[in-house]
Tab-separated table of N, CA and C in Angstrom:
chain	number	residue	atom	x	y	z
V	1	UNK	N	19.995	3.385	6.704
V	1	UNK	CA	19.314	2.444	5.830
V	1	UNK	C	18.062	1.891	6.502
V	2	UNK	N	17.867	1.433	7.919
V	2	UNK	CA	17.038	0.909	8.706
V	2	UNK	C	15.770	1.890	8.262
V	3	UNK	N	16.486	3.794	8.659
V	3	UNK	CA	15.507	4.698	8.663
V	3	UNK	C	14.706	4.404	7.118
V	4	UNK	N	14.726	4.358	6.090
V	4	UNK	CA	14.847	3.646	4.914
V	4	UNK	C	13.314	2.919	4.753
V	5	UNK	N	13.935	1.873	5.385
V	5	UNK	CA	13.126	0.285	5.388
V	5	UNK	C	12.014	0.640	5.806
V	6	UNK	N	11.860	1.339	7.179
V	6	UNK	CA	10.858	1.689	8.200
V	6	UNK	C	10.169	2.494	7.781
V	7	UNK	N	10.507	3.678	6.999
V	7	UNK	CA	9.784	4.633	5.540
V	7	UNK	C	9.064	3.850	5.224
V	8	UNK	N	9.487	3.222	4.328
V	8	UNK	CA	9.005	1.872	3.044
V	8	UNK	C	7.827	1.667	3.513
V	9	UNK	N	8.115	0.495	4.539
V	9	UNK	CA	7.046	-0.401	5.038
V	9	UNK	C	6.195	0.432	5.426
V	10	UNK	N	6.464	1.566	6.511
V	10	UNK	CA	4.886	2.615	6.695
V	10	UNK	C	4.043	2.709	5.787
V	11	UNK	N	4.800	3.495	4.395
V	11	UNK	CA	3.981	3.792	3.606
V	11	UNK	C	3.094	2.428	2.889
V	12	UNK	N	3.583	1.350	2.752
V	12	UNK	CA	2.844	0.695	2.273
V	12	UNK	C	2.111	0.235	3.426
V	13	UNK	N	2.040	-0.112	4.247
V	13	UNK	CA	0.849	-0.414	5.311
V	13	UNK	C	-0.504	0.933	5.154
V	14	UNK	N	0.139	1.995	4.996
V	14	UNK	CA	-1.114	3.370	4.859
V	14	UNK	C	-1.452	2.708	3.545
V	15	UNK	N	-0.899	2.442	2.609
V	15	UNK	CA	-1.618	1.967	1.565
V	15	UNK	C	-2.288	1.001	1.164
V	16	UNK	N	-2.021	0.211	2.063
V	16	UNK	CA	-3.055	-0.887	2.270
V	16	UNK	C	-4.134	-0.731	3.098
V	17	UNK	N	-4.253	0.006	4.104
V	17	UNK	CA	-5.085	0.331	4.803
V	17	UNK	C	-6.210	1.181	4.157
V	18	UNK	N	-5.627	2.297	3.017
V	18	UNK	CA	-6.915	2.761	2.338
V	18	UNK	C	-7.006	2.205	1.521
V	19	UNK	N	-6.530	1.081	0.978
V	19	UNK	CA	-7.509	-0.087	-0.232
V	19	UNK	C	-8.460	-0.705	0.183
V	20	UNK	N	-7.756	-1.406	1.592
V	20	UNK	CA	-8.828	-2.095	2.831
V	20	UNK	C	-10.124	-1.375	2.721
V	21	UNK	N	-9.860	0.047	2.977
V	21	UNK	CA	-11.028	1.158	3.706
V	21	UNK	C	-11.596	1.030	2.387
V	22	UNK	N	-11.684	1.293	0.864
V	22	UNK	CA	-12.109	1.467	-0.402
V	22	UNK	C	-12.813	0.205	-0.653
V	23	UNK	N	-12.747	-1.497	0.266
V	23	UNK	CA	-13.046	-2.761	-0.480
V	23	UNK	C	-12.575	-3.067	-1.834
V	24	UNK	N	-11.389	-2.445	-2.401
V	24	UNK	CA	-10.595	-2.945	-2.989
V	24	UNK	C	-10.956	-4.909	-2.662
V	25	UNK	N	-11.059	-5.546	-3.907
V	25	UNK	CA	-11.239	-6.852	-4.034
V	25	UNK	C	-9.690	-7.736	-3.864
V	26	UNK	N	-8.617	-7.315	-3.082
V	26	UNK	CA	-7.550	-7.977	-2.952
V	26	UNK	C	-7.582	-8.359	-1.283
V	27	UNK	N	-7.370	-9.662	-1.635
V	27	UNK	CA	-6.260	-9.935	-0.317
V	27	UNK	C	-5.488	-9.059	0.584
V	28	UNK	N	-5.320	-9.325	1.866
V	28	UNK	CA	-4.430	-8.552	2.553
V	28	UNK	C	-3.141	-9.240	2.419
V	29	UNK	N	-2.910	-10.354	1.856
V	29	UNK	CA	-2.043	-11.242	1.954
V	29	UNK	C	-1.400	-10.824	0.424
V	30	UNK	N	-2.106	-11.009	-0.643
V	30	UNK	CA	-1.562	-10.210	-1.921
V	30	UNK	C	-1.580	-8.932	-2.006
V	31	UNK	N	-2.058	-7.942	-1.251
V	31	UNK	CA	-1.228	-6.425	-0.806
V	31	UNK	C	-0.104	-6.616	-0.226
V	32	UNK	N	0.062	-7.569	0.872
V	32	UNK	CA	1.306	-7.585	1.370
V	32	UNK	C	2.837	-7.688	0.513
V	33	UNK	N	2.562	-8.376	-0.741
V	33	UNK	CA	3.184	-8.985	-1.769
V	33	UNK	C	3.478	-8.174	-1.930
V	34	UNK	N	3.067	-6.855	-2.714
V	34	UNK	CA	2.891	-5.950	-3.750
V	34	UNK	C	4.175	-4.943	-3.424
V	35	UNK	N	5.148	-4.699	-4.096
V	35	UNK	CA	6.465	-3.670	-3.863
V	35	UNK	C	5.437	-2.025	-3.737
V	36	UNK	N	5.831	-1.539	-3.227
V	36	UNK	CA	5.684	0.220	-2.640
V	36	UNK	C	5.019	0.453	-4.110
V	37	UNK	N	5.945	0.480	-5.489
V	37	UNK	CA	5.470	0.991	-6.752
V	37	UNK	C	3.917	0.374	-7.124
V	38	UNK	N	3.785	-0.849	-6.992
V	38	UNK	CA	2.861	-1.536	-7.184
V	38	UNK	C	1.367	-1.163	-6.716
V	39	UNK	N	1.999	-0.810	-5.470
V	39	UNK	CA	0.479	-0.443	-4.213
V	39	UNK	C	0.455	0.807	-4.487
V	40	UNK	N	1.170	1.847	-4.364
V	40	UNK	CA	1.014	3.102	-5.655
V	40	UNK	C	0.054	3.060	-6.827
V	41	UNK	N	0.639	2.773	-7.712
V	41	UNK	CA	-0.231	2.250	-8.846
V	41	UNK	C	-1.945	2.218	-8.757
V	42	UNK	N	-1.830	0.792	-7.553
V	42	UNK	CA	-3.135	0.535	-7.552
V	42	UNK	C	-4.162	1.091	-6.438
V	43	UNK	N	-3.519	2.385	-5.927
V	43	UNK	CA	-3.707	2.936	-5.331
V	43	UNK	C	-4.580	4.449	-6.076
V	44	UNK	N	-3.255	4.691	-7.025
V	44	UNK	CA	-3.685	5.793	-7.909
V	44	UNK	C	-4.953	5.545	-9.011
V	45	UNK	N	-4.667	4.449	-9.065
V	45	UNK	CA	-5.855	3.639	-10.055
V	45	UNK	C	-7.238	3.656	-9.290
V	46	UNK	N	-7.535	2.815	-8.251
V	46	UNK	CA	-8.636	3.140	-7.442
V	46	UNK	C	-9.317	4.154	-6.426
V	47	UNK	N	-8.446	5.094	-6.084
V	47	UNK	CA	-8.396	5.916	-4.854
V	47	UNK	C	-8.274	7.539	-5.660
V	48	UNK	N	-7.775	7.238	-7.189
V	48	UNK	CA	-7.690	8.565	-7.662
V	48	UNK	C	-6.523	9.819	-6.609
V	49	UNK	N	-5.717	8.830	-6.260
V	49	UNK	CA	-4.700	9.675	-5.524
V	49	UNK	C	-3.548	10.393	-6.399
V	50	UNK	N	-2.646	11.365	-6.020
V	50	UNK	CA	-2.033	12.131	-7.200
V	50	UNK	C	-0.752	12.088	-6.325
């Protein structure tokens, strides 16, 4: 389960990191918020990722 968590959180840190890199107009503090699906989303939305 740990292995899990530690998944999770990676991926959303890479995903915050290329919103960061894009100037995406959010907070690092309201990315932090954002569940895995969420930062996805607005990931696929701005970044045109598939």
């Amino acid at each position: 389960m740990q292995y899990l968590r530690k998944a999770v959180e990676k991926k959303k840190q890479y995903l915050i990191e290329l919103l960061k890199e894009k100037n995406i107009q959010e907070s690092e503090q309201n990315l932090q918020s954002l569940t895995l699906s969420e930062l996805e989303g607005l990931s696929k939305k701005h970044l045109s990722l598939k």
